mmCIF file of C-alpha atoms in Angstrom:
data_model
loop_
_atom_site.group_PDB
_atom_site.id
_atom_site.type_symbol
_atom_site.label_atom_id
_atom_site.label_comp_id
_atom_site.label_asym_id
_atom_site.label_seq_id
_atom_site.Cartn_x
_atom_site.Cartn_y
_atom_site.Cartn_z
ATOM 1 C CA UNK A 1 0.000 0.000 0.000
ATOM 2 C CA UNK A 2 2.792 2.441 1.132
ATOM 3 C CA UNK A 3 4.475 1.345 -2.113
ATOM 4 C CA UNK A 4 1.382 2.471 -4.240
ATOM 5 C CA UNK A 5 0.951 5.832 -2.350
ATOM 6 C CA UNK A 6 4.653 6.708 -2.928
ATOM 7 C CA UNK A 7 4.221 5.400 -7.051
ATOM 8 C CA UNK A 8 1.687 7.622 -7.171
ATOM 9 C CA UNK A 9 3.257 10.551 -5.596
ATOM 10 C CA UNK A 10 6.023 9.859 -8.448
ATOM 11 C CA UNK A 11 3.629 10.051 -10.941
ATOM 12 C CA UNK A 12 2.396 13.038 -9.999
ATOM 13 C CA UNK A 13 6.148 14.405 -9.482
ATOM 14 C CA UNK A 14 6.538 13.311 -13.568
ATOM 15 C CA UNK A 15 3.305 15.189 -14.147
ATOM 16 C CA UNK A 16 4.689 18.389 -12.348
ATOM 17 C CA UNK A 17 8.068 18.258 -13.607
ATOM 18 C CA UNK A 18 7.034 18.508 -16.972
ATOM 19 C CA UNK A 19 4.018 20.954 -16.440
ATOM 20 C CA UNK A 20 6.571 23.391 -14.764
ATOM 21 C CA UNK A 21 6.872 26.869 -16.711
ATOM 22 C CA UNK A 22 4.148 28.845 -15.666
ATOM 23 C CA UNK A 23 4.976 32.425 -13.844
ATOM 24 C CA UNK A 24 2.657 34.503 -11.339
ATOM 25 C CA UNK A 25 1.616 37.472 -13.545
ATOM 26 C CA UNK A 26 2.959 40.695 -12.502
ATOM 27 C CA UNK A 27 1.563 42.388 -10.126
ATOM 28 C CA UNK A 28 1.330 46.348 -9.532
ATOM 29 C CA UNK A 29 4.717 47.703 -8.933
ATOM 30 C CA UNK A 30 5.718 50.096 -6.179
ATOM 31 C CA UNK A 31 9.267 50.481 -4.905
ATOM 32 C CA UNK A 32 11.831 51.279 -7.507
ATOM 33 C CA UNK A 33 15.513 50.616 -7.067
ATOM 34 C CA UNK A 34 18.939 51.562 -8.733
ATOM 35 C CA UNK A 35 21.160 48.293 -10.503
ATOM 36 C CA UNK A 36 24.447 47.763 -11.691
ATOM 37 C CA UNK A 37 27.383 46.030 -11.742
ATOM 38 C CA UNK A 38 28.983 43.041 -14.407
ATOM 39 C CA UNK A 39 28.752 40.099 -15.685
ATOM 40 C CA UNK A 40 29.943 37.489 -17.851
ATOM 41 C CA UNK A 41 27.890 34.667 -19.961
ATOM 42 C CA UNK A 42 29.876 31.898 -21.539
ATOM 43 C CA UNK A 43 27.839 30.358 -24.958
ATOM 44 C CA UNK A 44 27.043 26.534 -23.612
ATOM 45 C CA UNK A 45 28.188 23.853 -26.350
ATOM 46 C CA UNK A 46 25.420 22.317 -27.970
ATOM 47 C CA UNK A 47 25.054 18.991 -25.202
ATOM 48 C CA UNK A 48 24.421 21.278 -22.336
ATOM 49 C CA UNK A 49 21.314 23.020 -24.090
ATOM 50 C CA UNK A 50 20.198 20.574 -27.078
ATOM 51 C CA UNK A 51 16.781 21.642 -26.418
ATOM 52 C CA UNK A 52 17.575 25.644 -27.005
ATOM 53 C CA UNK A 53 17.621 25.925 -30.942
ATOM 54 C CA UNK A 54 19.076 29.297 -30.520
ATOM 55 C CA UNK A 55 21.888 28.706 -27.793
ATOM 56 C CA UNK A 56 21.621 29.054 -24.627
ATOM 57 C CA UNK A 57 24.273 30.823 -22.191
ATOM 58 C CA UNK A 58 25.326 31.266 -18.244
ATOM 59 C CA UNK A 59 27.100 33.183 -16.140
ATOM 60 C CA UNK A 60 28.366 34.559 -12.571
ATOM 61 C CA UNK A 61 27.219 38.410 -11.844
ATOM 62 C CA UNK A 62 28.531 40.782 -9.594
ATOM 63 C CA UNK A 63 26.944 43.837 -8.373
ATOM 64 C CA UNK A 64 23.212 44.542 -6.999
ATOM 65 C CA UNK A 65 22.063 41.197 -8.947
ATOM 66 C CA UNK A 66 25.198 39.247 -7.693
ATOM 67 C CA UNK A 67 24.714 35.461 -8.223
ATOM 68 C CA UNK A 68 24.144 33.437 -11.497
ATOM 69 C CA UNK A 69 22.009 34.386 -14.734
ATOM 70 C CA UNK A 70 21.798 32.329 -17.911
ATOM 71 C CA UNK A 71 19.478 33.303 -21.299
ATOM 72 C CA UNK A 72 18.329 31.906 -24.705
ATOM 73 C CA UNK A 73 18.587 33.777 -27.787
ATOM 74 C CA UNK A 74 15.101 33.281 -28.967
ATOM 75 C CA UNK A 75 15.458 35.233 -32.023
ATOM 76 C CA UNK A 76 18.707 36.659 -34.159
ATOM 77 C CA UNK A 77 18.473 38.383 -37.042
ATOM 78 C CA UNK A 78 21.187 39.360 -39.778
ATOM 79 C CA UNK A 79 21.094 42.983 -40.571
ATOM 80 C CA UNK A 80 22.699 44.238 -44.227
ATOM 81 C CA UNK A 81 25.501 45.664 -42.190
ATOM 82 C CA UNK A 82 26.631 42.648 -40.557
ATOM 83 C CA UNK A 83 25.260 43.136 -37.233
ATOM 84 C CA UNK A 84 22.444 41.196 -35.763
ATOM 85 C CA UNK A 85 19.292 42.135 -33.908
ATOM 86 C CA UNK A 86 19.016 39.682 -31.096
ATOM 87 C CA UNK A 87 15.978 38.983 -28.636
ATOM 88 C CA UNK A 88 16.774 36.910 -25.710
ATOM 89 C CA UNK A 89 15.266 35.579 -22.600
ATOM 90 C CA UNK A 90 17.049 36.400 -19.740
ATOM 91 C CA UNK A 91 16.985 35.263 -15.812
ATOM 92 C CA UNK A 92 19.090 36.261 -12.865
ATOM 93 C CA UNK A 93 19.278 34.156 -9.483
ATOM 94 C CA UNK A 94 20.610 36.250 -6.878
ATOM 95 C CA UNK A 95 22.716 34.820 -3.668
ATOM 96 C CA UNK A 96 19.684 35.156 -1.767
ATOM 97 C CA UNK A 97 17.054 33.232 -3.977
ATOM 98 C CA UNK A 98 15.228 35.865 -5.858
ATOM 99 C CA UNK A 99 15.135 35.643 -9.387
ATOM 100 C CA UNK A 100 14.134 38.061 -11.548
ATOM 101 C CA UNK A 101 12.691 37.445 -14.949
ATOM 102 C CA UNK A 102 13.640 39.880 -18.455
ATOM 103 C CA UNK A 103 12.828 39.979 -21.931
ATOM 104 C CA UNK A 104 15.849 41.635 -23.971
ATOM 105 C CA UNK A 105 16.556 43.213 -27.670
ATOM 106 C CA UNK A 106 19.704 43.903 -28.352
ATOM 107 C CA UNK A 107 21.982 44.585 -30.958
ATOM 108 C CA UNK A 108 24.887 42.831 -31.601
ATOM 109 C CA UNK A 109 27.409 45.172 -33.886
ATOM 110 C CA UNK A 110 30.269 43.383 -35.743
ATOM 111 C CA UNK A 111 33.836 44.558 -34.822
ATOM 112 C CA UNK A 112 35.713 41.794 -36.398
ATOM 113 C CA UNK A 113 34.777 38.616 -37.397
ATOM 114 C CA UNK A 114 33.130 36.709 -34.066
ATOM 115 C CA UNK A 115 33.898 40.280 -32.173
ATOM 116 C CA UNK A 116 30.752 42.234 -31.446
ATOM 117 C CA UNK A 117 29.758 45.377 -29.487
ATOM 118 C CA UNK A 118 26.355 44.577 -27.686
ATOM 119 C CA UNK A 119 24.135 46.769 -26.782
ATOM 120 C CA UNK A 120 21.037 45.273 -24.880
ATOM 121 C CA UNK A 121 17.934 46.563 -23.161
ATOM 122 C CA UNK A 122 16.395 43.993 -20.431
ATOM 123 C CA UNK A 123 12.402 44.690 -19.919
ATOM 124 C CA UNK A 124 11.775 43.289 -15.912
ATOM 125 C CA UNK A 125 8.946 40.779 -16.527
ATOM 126 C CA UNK A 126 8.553 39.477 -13.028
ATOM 127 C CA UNK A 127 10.659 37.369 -10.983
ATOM 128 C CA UNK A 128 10.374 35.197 -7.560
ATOM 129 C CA UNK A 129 10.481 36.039 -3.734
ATOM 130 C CA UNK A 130 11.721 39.950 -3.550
ATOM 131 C CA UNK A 131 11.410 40.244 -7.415
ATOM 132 C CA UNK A 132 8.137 38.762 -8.009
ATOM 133 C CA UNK A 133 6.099 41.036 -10.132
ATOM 134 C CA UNK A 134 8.526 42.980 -10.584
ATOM 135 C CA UNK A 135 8.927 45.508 -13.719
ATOM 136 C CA UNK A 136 11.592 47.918 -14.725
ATOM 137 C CA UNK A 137 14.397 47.924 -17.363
ATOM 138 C CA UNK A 138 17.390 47.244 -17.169
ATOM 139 C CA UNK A 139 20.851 48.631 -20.364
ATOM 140 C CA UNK A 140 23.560 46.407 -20.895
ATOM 141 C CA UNK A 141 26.732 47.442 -22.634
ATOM 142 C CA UNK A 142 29.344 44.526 -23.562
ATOM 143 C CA UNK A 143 31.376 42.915 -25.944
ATOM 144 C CA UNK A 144 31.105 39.440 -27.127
ATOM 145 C CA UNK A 145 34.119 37.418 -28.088
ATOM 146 C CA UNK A 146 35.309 34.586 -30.245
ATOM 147 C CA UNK A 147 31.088 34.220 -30.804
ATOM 148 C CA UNK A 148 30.152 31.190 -32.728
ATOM 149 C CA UNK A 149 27.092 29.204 -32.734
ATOM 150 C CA UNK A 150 28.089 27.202 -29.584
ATOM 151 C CA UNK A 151 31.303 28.511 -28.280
ATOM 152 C CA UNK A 152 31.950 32.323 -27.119
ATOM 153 C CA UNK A 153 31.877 34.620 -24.016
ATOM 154 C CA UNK A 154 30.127 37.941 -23.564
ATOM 155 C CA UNK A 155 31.612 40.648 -20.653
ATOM 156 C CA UNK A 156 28.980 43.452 -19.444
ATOM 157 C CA UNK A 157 27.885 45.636 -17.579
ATOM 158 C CA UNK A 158 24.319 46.472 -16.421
ATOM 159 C CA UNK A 159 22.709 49.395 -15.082
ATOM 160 C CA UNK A 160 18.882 49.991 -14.938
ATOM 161 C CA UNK A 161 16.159 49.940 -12.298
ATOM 162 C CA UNK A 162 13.933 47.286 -10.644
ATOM 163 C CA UNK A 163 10.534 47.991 -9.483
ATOM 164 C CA UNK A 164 8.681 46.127 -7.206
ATOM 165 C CA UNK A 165 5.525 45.512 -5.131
ATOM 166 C CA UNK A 166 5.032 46.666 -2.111
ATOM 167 C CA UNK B 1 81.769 4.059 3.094
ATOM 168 C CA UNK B 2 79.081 6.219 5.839
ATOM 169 C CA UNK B 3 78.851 8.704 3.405
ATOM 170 C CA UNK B 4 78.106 6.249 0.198
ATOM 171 C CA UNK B 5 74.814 4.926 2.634
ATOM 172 C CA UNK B 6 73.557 7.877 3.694
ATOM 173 C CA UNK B 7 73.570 8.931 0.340
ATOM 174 C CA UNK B 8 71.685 6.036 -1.172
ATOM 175 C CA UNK B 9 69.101 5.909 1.547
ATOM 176 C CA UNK B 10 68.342 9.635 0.888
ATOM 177 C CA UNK B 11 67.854 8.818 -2.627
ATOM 178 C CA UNK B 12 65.578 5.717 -1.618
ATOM 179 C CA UNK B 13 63.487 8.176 0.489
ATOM 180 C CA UNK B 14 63.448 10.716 -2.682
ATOM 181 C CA UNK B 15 62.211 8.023 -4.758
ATOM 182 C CA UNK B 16 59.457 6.439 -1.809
ATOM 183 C CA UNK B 17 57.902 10.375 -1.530
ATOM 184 C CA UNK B 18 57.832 10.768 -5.433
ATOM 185 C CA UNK B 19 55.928 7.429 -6.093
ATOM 186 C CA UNK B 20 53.830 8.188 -2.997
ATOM 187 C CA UNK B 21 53.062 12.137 -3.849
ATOM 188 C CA UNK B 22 52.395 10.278 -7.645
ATOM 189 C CA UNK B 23 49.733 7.627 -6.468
ATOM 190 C CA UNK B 24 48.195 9.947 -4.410
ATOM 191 C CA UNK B 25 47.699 12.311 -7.243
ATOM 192 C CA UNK B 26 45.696 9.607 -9.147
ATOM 193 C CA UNK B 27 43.475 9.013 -6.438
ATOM 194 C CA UNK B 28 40.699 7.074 -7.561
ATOM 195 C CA UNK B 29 41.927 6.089 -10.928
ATOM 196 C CA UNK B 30 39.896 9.506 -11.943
ATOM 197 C CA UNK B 31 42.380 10.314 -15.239
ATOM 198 C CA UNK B 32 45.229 10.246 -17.085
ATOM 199 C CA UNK B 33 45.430 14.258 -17.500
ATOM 200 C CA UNK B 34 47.986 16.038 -15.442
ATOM 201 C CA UNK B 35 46.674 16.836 -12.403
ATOM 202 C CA UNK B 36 44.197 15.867 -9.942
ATOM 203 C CA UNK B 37 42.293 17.828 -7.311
ATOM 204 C CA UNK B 38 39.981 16.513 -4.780
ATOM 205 C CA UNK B 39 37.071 19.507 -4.323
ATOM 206 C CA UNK B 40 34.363 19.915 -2.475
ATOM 207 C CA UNK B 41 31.776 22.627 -1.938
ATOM 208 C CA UNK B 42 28.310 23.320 -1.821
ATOM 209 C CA UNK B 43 25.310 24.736 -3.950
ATOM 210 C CA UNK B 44 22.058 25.432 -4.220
ATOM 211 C CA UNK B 45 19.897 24.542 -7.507
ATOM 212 C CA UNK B 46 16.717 26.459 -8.232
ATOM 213 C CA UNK B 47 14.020 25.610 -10.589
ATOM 214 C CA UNK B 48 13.760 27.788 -13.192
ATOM 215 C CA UNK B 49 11.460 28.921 -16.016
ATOM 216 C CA UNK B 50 12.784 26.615 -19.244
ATOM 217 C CA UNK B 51 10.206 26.026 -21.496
ATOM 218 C CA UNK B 52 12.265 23.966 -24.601
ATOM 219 C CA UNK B 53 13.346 21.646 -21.351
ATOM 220 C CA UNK B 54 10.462 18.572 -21.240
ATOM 221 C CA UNK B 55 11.594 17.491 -17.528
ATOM 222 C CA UNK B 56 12.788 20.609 -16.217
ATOM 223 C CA UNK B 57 16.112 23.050 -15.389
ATOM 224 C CA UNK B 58 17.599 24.159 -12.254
ATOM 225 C CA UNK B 59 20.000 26.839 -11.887
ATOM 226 C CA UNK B 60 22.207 28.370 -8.824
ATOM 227 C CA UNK B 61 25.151 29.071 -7.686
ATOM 228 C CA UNK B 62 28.087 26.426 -6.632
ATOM 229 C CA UNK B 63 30.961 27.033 -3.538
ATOM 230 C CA UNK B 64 33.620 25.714 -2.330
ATOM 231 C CA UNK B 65 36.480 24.790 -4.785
ATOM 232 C CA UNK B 66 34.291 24.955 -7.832
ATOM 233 C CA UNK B 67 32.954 28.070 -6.956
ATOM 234 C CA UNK B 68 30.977 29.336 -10.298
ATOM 235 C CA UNK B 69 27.354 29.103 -11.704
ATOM 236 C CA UNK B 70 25.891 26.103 -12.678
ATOM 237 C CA UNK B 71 22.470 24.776 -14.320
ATOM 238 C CA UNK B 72 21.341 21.263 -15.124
ATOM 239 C CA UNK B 73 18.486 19.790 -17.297
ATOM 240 C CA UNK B 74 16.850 16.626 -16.713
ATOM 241 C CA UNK B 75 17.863 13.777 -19.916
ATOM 242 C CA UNK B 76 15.226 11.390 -17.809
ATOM 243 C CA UNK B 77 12.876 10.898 -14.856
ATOM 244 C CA UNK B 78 11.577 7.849 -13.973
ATOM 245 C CA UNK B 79 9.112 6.585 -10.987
ATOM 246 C CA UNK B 80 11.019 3.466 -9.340
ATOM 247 C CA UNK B 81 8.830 0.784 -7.701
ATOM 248 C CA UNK B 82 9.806 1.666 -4.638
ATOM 249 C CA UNK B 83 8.691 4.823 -4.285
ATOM 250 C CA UNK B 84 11.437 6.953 -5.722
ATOM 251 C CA UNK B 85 12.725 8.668 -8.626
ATOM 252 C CA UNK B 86 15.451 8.346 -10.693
ATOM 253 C CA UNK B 87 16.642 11.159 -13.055
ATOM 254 C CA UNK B 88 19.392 11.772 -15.369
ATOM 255 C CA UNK B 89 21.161 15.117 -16.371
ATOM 256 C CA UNK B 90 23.266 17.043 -17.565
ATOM 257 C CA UNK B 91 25.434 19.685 -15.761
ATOM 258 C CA UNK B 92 27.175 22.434 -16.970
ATOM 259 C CA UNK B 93 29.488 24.440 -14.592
ATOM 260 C CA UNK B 94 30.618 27.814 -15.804
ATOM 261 C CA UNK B 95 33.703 28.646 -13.092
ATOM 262 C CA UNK B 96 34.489 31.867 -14.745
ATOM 263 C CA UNK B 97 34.955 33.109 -18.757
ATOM 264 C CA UNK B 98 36.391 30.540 -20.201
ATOM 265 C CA UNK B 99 36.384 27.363 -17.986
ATOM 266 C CA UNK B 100 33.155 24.676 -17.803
ATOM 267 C CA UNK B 101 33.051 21.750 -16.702
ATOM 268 C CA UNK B 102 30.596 19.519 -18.398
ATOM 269 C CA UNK B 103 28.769 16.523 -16.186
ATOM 270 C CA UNK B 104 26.290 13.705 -16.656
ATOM 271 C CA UNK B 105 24.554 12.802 -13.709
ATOM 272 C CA UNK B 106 22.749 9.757 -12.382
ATOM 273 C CA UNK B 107 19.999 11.005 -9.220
ATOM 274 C CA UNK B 108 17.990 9.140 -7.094
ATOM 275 C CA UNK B 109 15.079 11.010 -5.128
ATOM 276 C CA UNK B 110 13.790 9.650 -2.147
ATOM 277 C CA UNK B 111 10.198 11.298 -1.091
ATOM 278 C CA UNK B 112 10.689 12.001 2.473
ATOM 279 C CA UNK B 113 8.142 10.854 5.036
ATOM 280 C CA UNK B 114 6.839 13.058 7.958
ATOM 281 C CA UNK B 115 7.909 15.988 5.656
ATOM 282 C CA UNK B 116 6.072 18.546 4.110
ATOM 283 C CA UNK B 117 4.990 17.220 0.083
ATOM 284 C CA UNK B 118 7.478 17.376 -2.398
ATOM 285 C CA UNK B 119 10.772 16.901 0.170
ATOM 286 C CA UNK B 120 13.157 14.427 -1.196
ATOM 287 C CA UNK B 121 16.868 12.942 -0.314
ATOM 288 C CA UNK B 122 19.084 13.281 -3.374
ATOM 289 C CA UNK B 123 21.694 11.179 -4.587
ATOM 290 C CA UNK B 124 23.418 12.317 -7.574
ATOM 291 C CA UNK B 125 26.536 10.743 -9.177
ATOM 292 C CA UNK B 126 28.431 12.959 -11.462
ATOM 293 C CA UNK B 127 30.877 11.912 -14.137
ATOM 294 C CA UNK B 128 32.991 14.337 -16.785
ATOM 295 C CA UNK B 129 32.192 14.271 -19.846
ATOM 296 C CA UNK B 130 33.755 17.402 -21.224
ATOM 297 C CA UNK B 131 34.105 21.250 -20.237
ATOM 298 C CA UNK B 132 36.706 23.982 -21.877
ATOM 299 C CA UNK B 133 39.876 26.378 -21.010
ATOM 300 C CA UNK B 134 41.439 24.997 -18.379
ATOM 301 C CA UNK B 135 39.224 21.922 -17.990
ATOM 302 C CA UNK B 136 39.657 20.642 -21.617
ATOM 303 C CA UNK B 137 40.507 17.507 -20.823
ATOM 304 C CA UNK B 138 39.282 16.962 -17.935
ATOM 305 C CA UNK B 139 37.927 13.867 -16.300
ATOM 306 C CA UNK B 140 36.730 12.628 -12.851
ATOM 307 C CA UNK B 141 33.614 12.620 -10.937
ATOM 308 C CA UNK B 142 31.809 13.982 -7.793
ATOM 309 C CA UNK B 143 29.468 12.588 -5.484
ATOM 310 C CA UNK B 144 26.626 14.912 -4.279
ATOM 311 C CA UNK B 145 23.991 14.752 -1.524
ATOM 312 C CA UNK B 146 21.711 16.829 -0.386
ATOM 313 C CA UNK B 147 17.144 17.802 0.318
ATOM 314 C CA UNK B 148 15.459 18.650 -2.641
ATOM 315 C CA UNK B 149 12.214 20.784 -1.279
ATOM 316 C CA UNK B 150 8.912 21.300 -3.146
ATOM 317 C CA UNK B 151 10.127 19.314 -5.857
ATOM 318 C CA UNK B 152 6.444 18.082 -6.481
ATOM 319 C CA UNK B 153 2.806 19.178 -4.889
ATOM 320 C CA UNK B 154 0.882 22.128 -4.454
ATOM 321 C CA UNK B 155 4.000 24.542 -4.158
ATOM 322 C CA UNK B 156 6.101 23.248 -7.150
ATOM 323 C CA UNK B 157 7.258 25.561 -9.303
ATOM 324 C CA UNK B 158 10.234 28.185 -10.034
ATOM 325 C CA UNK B 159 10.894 29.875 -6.918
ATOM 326 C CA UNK B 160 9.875 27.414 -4.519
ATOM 327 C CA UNK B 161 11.686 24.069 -5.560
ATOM 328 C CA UNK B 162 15.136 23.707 -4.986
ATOM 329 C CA UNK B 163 17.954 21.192 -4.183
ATOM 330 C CA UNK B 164 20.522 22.270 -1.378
ATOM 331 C CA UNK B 165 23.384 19.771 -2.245
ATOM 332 C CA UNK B 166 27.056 19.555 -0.739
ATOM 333 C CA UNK B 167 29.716 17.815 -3.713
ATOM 334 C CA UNK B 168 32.678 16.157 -3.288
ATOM 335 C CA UNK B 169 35.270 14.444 -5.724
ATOM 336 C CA UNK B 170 38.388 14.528 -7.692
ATOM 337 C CA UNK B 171 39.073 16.507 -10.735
ATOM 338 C CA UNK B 172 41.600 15.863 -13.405
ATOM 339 C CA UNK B 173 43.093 18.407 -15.994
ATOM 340 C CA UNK B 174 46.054 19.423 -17.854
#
């Protein structure tokens, strides 16, 4: 009997595991604060993120976000000039637990060949704990180098503002 | 005639430290690459928002001697009979800009009785299979234990389930 309760708990674990991606909405924000700092993203070979067509990368930030972040390019586009317009999916996991959800465009401009300039805006879409419903926007300036497909590391730095609910 | 033995019994001792420093340096038959490290460290694994990931991806930050940010997606998950789960993975540790270490992982979740729904042991095995910069070549393998919390039930979900792990091992690079 204790055998069946625990197979179905399991089951239901299976079930939840795979029905995880849904986000509280945002909620009305209140409290706005200053960010900034740096971080780094390295561009994860193909086995760590075979299920992100368009790459997926991850990182260690410092600063008022200090703790981990990693992002999917979700879109890239070549422009005529060599430079791409990039929309990404973004998350940051501070030291403390709070993560904080963004939707970025940015623009990748070509310095050399695999050398870019990137210039990125980060729209707050919500987050968890301290962040959740959080809005704001957040600039990034960086460089990317040695970028290729699955190999690559982008430097930044971020500065912006975080609002959230009281 | 003194001299000649005191001589060759220093070199004797030379030679006993070398091998010694040499096997202990290939602890655990871990590699052939140049040299091995035993780490150990903690971390803490969130659930996070991965839509493209069927079973699910955790990311968090790792300390100790691979101190760097790490994230992990599920390969498998798979009720046992007895109660528990077993999942496979692969984890990705990014220590800084140019060094990963890339694992695949073996778990074993344990629901936890007389604790709150969705608390499980976990027993992950961790084996190299690749990484970059420093940790080209690198193989080896870590051991890591730890509570998963609100893995499954009511509170599931990013923000709420996450594994609190400690790792140990050994680590061989060039």
């Amino acid at each position: 009997m204790r055998n069946a309760v625990l197979t179905a708990r399991a089951w239901s674990a299976v079930a939840l595991f795979i029905g995880l991606s849904g986000v509280a909405a945002p909620a009305t924000a209140a409290t706005c604060g200053a960010v900034s700092g740096n971080f780094n993203e390295i561009i994860l070979p193909k086995d760590s993120a075979p299920n992100d067509p368009g790459g997926r990368v991850l990182g260690n930030v410092d600063g008022t976000l200090k703790g981990v972040t990693t992002a999917t390019v979700t879109s890239r586009e070549p422009r005529l000039n060599g430079n791409f317009f990039v929309v990404t999916s973004n998350i940051f996991l501070t030291d403390e637990g709070n993560m904080l959800f963004t939707r970025g465009e940015a623009t990748w401009s070509e310095v050399s060949r695999g050398f870019y300039q990137v210039d990125l805006t980060l729209q707050v879409t919500g987050g968890t704990g301290k962040y959740a419903g959080a809005t704001g926007s957040i600039k990034i300036r960086g460089v990317g180098n040695n970028i290729s497909a699955a190999s690559g590391e982008f430097v930044h730095e971020y500065r912006g503002q975080v609002c959230t609910a009281d | 005639m003194f001299r000649k033995a005191i001589g060759w019994l220093a070199f004797c001792a030379i030679v006993a430290l070398g091998a010694a420093w040499a096997g202990e340096g290939s602890a655990d038959g871990a590699a052939a690459a140049g040299q091995c490290d035993k780490v150990s460290g903690k971390a803490i694994w969130s659930l996070i928002p991965s839509p493209n990931d069927p079973f699910g991806r955790v990311l968090g930050p790792a300390t100790g001697d691979l101190r760097g940010a790490v994230s992990a997606y599920l390969t498998s998950l798979a009720p046992q009979p007895d109660g528990s789960l077993r999942a496979t993975s692969i984890e990705t540790w990014a220590l800084n800009s140019s060094d990963i270490i890339i694992f695949s992982g073996v778990a074993t979740f344990v629901p936890q009785a007389n604790q709150p729904v969705g608390t499980v042991s976990d027993a992950l095995s961790l084996t190299v299979i690749g990484g970059s910069g420093r940790f080209a070549s690198a193989t080896g393998s870590l051991s890591v234990t730890g509570m998963g919390y609100n893995i499954f039930g009511p509170a599931a979900g990013p923000g709420n389930s996450f594994f609190e792990i400690k790792y140990n091992g050994t680590i061989c690079h060039d």
